[in-house]
XYZ file of C-alpha atoms in Angstrom:
520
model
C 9.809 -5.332 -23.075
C 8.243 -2.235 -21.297
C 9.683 1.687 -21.492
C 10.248 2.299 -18.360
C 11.453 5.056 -15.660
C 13.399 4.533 -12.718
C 12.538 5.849 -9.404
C 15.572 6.401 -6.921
C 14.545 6.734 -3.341
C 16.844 8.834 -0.908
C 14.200 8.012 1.647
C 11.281 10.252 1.219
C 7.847 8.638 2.934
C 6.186 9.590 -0.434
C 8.477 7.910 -2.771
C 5.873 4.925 -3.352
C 3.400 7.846 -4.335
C 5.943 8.989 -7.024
C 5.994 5.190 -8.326
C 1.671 4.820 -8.321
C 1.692 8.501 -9.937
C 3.570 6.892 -12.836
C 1.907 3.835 -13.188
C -1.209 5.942 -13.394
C 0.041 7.403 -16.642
C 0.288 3.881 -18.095
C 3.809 4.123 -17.837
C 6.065 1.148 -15.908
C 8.113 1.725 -13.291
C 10.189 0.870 -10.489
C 11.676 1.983 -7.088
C 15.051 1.300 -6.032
C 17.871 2.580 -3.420
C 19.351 5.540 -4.065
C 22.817 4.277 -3.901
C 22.281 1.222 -6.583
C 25.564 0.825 -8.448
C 25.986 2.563 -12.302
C 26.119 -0.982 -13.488
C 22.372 -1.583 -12.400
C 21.343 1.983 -13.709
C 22.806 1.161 -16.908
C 21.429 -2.030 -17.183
C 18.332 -1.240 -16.508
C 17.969 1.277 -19.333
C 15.208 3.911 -18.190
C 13.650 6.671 -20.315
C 14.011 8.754 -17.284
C 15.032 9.435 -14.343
C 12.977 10.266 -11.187
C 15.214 11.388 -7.801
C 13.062 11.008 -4.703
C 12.528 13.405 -1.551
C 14.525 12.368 1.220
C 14.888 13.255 5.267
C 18.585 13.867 4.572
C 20.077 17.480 4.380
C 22.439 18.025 1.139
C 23.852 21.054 3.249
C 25.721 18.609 5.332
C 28.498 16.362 4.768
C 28.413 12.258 3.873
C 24.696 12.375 2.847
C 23.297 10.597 -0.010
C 23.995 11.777 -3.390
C 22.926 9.894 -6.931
C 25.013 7.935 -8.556
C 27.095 10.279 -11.384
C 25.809 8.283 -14.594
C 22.350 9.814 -13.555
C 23.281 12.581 -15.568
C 25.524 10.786 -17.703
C 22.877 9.223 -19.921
C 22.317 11.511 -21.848
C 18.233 10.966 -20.226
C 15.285 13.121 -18.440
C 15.901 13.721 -14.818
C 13.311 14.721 -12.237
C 14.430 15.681 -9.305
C 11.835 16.109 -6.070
C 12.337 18.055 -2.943
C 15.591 16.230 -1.800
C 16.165 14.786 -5.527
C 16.354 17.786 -7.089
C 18.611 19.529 -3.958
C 21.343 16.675 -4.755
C 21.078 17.817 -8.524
C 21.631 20.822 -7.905
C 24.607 20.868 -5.719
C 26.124 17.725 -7.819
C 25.670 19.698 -11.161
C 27.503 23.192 -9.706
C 24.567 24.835 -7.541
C 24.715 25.693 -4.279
C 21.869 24.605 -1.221
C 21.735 26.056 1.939
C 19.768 25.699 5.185
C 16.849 28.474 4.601
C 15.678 30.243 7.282
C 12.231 30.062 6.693
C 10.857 26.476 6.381
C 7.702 25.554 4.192
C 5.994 22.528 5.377
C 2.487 22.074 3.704
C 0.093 24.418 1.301
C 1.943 26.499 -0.631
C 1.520 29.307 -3.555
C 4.597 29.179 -6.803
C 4.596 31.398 -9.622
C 4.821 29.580 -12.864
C 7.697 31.764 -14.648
C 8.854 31.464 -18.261
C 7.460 28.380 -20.401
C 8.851 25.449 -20.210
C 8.491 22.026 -22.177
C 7.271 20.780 -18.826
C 5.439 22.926 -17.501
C 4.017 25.285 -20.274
C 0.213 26.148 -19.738
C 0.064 23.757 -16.607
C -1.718 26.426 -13.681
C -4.419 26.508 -11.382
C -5.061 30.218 -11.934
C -3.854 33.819 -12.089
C -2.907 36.140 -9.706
C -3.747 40.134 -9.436
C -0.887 40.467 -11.872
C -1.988 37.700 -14.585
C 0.776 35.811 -13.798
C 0.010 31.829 -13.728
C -0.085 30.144 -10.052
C -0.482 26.825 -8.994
C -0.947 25.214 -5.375
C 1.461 22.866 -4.125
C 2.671 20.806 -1.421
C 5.975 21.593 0.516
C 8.425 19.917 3.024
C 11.557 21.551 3.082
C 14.132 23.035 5.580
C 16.846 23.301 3.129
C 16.788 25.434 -0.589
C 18.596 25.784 -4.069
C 20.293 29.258 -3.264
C 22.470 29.426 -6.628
C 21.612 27.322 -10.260
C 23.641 25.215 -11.343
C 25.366 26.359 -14.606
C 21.993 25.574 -17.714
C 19.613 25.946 -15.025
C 16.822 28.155 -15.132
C 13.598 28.693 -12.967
C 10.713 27.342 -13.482
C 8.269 28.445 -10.632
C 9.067 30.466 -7.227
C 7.348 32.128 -4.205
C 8.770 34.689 -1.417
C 10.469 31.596 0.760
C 11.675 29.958 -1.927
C 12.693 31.982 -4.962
C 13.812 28.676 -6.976
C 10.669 26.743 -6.368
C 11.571 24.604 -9.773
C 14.099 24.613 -12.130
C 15.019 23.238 -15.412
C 17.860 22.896 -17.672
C 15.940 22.552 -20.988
C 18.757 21.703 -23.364
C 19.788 18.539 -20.903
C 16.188 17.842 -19.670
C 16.915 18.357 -16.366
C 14.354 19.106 -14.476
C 14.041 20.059 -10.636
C 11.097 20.926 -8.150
C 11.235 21.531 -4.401
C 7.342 20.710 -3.817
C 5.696 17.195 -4.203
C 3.835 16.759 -7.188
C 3.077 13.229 -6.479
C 0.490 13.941 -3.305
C -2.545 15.105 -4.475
C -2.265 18.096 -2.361
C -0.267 19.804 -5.572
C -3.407 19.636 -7.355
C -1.435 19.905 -11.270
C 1.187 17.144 -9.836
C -0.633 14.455 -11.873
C -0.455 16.767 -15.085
C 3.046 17.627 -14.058
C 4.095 13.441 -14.314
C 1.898 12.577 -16.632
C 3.840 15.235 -19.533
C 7.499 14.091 -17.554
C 6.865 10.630 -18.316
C 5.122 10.809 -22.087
C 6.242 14.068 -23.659
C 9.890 14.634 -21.503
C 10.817 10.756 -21.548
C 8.879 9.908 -24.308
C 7.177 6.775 -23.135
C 4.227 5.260 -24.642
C 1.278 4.430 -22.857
C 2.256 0.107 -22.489
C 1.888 -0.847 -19.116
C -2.361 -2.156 -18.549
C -4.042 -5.005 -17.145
C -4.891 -6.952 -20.057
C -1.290 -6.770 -21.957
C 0.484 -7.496 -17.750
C -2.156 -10.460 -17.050
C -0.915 -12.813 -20.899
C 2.558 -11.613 -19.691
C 1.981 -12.840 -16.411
C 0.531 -16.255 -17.357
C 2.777 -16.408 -20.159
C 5.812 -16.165 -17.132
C 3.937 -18.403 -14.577
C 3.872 -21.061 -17.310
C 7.542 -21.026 -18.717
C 8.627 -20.553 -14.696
C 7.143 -23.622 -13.154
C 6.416 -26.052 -16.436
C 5.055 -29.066 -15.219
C 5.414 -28.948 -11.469
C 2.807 -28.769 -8.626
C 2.546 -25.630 -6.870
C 0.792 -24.427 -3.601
C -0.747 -21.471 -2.517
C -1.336 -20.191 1.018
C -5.268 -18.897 0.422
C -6.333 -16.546 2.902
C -9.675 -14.772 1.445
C -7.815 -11.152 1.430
C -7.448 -9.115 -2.041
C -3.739 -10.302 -2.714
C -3.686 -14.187 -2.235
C -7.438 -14.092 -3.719
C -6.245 -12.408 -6.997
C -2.539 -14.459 -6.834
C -4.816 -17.647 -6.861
C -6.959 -16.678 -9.311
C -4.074 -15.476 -11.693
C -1.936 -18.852 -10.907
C -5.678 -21.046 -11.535
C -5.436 -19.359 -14.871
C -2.111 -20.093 -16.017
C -1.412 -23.567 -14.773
C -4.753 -24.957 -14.110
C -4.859 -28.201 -11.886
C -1.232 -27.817 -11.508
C -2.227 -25.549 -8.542
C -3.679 -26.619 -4.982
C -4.431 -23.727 -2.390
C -4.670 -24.077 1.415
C -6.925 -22.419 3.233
C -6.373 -22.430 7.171
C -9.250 -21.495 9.019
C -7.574 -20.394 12.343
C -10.871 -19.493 14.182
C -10.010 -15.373 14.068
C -11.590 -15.096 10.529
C -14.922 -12.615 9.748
C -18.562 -14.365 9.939
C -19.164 -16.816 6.960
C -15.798 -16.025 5.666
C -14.804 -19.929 5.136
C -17.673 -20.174 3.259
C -17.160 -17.346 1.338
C -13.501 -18.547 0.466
C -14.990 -21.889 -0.734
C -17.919 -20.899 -2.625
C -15.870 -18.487 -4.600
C -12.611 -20.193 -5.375
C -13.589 -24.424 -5.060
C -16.830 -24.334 -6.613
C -17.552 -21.548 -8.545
C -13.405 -20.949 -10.039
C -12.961 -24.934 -9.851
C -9.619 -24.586 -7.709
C -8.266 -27.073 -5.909
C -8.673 -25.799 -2.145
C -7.702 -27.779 1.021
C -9.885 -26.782 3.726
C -7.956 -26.902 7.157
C -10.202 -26.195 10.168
C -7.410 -25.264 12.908
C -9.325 -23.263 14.858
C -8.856 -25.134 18.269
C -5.168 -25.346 17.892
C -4.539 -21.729 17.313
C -6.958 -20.542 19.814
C -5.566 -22.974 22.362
C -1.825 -21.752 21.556
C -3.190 -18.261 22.389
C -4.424 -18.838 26.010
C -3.390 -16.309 28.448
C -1.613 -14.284 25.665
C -2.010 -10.618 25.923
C 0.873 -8.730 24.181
C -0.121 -8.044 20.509
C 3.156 -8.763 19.113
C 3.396 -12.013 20.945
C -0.260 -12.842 19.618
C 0.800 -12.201 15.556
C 3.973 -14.408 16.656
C 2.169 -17.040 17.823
C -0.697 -16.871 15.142
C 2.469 -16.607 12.242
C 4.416 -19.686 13.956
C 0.964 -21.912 14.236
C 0.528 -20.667 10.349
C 3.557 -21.906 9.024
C 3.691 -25.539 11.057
C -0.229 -25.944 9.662
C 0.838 -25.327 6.035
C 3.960 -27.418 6.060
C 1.772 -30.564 7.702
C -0.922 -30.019 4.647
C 2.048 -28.924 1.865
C 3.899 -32.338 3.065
C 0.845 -34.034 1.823
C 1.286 -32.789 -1.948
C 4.091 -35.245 -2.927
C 4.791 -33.476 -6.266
C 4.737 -29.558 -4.889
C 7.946 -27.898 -5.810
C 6.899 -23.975 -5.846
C 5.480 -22.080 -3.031
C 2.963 -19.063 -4.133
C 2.631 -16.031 -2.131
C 0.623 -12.799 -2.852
C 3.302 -10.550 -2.062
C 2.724 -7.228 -3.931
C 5.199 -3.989 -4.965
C 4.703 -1.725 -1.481
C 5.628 -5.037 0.488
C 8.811 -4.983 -1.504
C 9.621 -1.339 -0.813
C 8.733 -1.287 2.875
C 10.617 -4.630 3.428
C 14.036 -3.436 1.516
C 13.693 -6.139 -1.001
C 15.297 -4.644 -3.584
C 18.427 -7.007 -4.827
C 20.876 -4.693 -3.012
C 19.127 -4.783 0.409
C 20.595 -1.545 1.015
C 16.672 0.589 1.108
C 15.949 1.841 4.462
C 13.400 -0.921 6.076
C 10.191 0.828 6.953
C 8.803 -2.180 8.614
C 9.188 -6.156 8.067
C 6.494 -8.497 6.229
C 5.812 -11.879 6.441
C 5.459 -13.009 2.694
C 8.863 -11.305 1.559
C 11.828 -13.477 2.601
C 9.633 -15.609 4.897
C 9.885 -18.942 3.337
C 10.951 -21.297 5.911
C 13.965 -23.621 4.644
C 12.338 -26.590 5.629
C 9.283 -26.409 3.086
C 12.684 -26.912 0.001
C 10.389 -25.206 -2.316
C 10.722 -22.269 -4.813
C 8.888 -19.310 -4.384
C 6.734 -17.910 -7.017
C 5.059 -14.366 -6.729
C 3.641 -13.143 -9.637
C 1.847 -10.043 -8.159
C 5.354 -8.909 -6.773
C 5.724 -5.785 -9.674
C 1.949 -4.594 -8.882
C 0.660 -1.956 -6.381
C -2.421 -2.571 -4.668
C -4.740 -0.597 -6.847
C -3.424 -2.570 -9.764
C -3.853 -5.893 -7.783
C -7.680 -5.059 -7.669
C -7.517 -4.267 -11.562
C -5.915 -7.423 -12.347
C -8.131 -9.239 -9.905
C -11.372 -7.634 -12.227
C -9.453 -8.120 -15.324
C -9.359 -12.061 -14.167
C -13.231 -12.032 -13.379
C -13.176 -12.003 -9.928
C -16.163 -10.121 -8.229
C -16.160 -6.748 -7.164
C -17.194 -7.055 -3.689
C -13.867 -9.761 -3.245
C -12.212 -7.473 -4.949
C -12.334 -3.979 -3.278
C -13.139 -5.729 -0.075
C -11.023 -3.549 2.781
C -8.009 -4.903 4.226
C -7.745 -7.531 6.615
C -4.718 -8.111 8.788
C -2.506 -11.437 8.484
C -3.196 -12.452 11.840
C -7.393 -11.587 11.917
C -9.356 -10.879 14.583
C -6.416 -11.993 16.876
C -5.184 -8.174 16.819
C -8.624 -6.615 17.117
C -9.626 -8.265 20.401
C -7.496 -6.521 22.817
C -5.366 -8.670 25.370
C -6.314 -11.857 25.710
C -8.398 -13.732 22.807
C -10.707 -16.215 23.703
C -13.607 -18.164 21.631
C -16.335 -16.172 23.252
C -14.771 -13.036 22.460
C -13.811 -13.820 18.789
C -17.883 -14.928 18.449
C -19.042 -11.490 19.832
C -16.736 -9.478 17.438
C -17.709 -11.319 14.199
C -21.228 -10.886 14.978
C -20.536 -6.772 15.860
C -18.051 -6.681 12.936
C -20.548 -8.204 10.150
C -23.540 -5.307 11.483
C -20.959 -3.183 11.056
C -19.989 -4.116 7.328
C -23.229 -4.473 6.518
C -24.839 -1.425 7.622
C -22.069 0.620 5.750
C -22.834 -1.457 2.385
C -26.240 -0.861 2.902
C -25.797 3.074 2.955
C -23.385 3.384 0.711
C -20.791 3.974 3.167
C -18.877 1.112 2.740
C -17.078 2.723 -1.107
C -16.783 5.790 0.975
C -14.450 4.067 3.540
C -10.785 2.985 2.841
C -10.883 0.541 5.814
C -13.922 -0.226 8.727
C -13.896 -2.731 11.183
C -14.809 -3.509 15.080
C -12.828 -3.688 17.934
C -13.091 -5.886 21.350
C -12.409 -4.273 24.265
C -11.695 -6.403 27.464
C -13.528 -4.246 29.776
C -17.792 -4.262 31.050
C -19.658 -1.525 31.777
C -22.906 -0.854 33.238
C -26.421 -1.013 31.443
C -29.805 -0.899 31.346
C -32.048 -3.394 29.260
C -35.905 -3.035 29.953
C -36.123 -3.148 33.696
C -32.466 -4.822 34.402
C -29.376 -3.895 35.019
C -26.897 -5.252 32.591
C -22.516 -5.429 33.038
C -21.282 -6.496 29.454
C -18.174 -6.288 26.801
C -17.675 -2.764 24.710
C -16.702 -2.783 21.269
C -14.946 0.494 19.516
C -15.798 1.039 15.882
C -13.561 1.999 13.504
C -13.676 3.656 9.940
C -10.839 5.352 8.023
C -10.195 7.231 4.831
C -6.396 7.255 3.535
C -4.982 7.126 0.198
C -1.830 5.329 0.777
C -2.314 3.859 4.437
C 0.267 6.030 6.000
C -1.352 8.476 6.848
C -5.129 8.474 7.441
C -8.086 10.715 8.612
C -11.477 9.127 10.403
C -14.723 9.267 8.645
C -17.466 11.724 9.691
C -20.006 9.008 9.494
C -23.745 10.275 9.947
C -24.843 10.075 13.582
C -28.046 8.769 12.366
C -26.124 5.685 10.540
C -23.693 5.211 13.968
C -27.123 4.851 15.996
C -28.151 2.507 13.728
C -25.503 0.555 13.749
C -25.431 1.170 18.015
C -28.695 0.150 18.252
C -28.434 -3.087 15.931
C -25.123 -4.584 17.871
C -26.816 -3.867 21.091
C -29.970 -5.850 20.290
C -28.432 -8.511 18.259
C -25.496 -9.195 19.748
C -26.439 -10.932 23.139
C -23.367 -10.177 25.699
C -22.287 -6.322 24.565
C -24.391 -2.669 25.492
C -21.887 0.025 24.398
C -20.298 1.074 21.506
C -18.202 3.452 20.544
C -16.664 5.293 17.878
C -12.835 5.814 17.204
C -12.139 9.238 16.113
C -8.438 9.501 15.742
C -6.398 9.657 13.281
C -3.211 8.309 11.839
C -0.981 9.781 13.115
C -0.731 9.885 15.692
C -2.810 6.254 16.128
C -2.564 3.594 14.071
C -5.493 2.546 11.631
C -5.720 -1.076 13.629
C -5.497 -0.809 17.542
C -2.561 -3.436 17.652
């Protein structure tokens, strides 16, 4: 059984940060609602405590407070931003509404030495006093300790910056030491979660993949169970992980629905049936979806449509395995989170997904997700860890419904041809130059419109396709890459030439926000 620390979320957009910070440290962890009952804190026996940011303001009635066992336990507590503004005021401080707000860079001034913070700086200031750069979002501040409380670091806005109550080992900080913009924040957790909580270092690949078979084994025993294989990361490294544990037991179904990347049904098949020796059906559905999306413009409309096709595909091929009784999805931690899947329900829901609580009632099967506990960067560990390649593995994200949301309005057959082909230059041009590590996510997009060129001595009146290439850490927010304009006219050039039916392209420069990484 693994130490672990539990993460309560009062909201903050940076709470799943918090949870990969720890799980960095080789520590386990795991997010859930603020207002959880103190049966399930107790229960769940952390080392520590961690009390998430939050939109909320404590200087106003009927918001969210933690649960009073929290400091009950006689355990750690971290508070952050919001966290450690409900501590405060629930432990006999006062917060108030400050009139000057910090939002971004800021300087604190590391004061006294504490157990968590001792000798962690970036430098010294004119005076010799130890400083370190941080992150803020605040309106509100700690304007009176509660009684124990001490400070830890401040600056002219905010003179109680941190604060800790040593003899308790409570611990509070109004910046963010889980973005990376606080650049000590990882030195900050890291000594919270080993030398404050006193947690070994027991959560790794190797020791969570035997645990994992181990699980997958005693869970489904002798039974048949089938696997929705779509070439991405998650249901690649799900497969390969299920393969492992149960062997023949497991039969994957691979729908080709005519919006995937060039050669990627090959790809899927080479890698998993022959060279892994799983059992994959190969469905070629391709007409049928396309055919279901004619005259379709509205992108939300199109994923419908593509989802609903999905599901009736897999059921006809699932009702074909007579002895299936467990249905395996790649659904991962962050798909939890976002979705409020928590056993309470009670999480704020960022934004729905299909694989969590999508199981339609009519497949009567049980649903087995053994990547559920892992974020994504630990999904590509476990996916190495299991032998899969490196180029499957770190490949860039792909969205559920393909190139049915990169072709703008309407998709048709010719359009979905003339995107692959642009798309693969693309990919392959980065990889070539190195860019392709560089990049978090790259891909083209097909715009319904024709412009005007000029080919040798002819006029020409073809497609456009946009080009896109991001850089994020966590997907929410995200910045576009300065790719060299020698490697863009490369690329330019190549589509133009190769691609028989397109003569511009162009290159997306916005960020998220205030766009979105994929165009629908």
């Amino acid at each position: 059984m693994h130490q672990k620390i539990l993460i309560l979320d009062f909201g903050s957009q940076y709470t799943q940060l918090i949870a990969r910070r720890v799980r960095e440290t080789n520590v386990y962890c795991e997010v859930h609602p603020c207002d959880v009952s103190s049966q399930f804190i107790h229960d769940f026996a952390p080392r520590g405590i961690i009390l998430s940011g939050g939109p909320d303001s404590v200087a106003e009635d009927e918001t969210p407070r933690a649960s009073q066992i929290v400091f009950e336990l006689g355990i750690p507590v971290l508070g952050i931003c919001y966290g450690m503004q409900a501590m405060a005021a629930q432990l006999g401080g006062a917060v108030e509404t400050s009139k000057v707000r910090e939002f971004g860079y800021a300087e604190v001034r590391a004061e006294g030495q504490t157990a968590l913070m001792r000798n962690i700086h970036d430098r010294t200031d004119a005076e010799g006093e130890p400083v370190l750069d941080v992150w803020m979002s605040h309106g509100d501040k700690v304007t009176a300790l509660p009684p124990g409380f001490k400070v830890m670091t401040s600056n002219a806005a905010t003179p109680n910056a941190a604060i800790a109550d040593e003899v308790r080992k409570f611990y509070g900080m109004q910046f963010h030491p889980e973005v990376t913009h606080t650049l000590q924040g990882k030195a900050i957790i890291e000594r919270f979660a080993h030398e404050i909580c006193g947690v070994g270092y027991d959560w790794n690949m190797p020791d969570f993949m035997e645990e994992a078979i181990g699980r997958i084994r005693s869970e489904v025993g002798t039974d048949e169970v089938i696997l929705g294989l779509s070439g991405g990361v998650d249901s690649s490294v799900a497969a390969a992980l299920i393969h492992r544990a149960i062997g023949k037991q497991l039969t994957c179904v691979f729908v080709d629905n005519g919006l995937l990347r060039l050669n990627e049904a090959g790809q899927v098949m080479d890698t998993f049936s022959r060279s892994l020796g799983v059992k994959v059906i190969h469905v070629d559905a391709s007409e049928d979806f396309l055919d279901h999306l004619q005259g379709v413009a509205d992108p939300e409309q199109k994923r419908r449509i593509i989802g609903r096709e999905f599901v009736e595909v897999f059921q006809r091929e699932a009702a074909k395995i007579a002895n299936a009784r467990w249905l395996a999805q790649g659904t991962i931690y962050p798909d939890v989170i976002e979705s409020a899947g928590g056993k309470t329900k009670k999480a704020h829901t960022i934004k729905s997904h299909h694989n969590v609580g999508g199981l339609p009632d009519t497949l009567h099967l049980k649903l087995l997700e053994p990547l559920r506990e892992l974020f994504k960067d630990e999904v590509r560990e476990l996916g190495l860890t299991l032998g899969l390649s490196h180029d499957m593995v770190y490949r860039h994200p792909f969205p559920g419904p393909g190139l049915g949301v990169r072709i703008l309005g309407e998709v048709k057959y010719e359009y979905a041809e003339l995107l692959r082909h642009a798309d693969a230059i693309f990919i392959e041009e980065l990889r070539t130059s190195g860019w392709y590590e560089k990049t978090s996510q790259a891909f083209a997009v097909f715009l319904p419109v024709k412009s005007v060129g000029v080919m040798g001595d002819g006029r020409t009146y073809e497609y456009v396709v946009a080009l896109r290439a991001v850089k994020t850490e966590d997907f929410m927010t995200a910045h576009w890459v300065e790719l060299p304009y020698t490697l863009l006219a490369r690329i330019s050039n190549r589509i133009v030439n190769e691609v028989r039916g397109i003569n511009r392209v162009v290159y997306d420069i916005s960020g998220k926000p205030p766009a979105t990484i994929e165009w629908e």
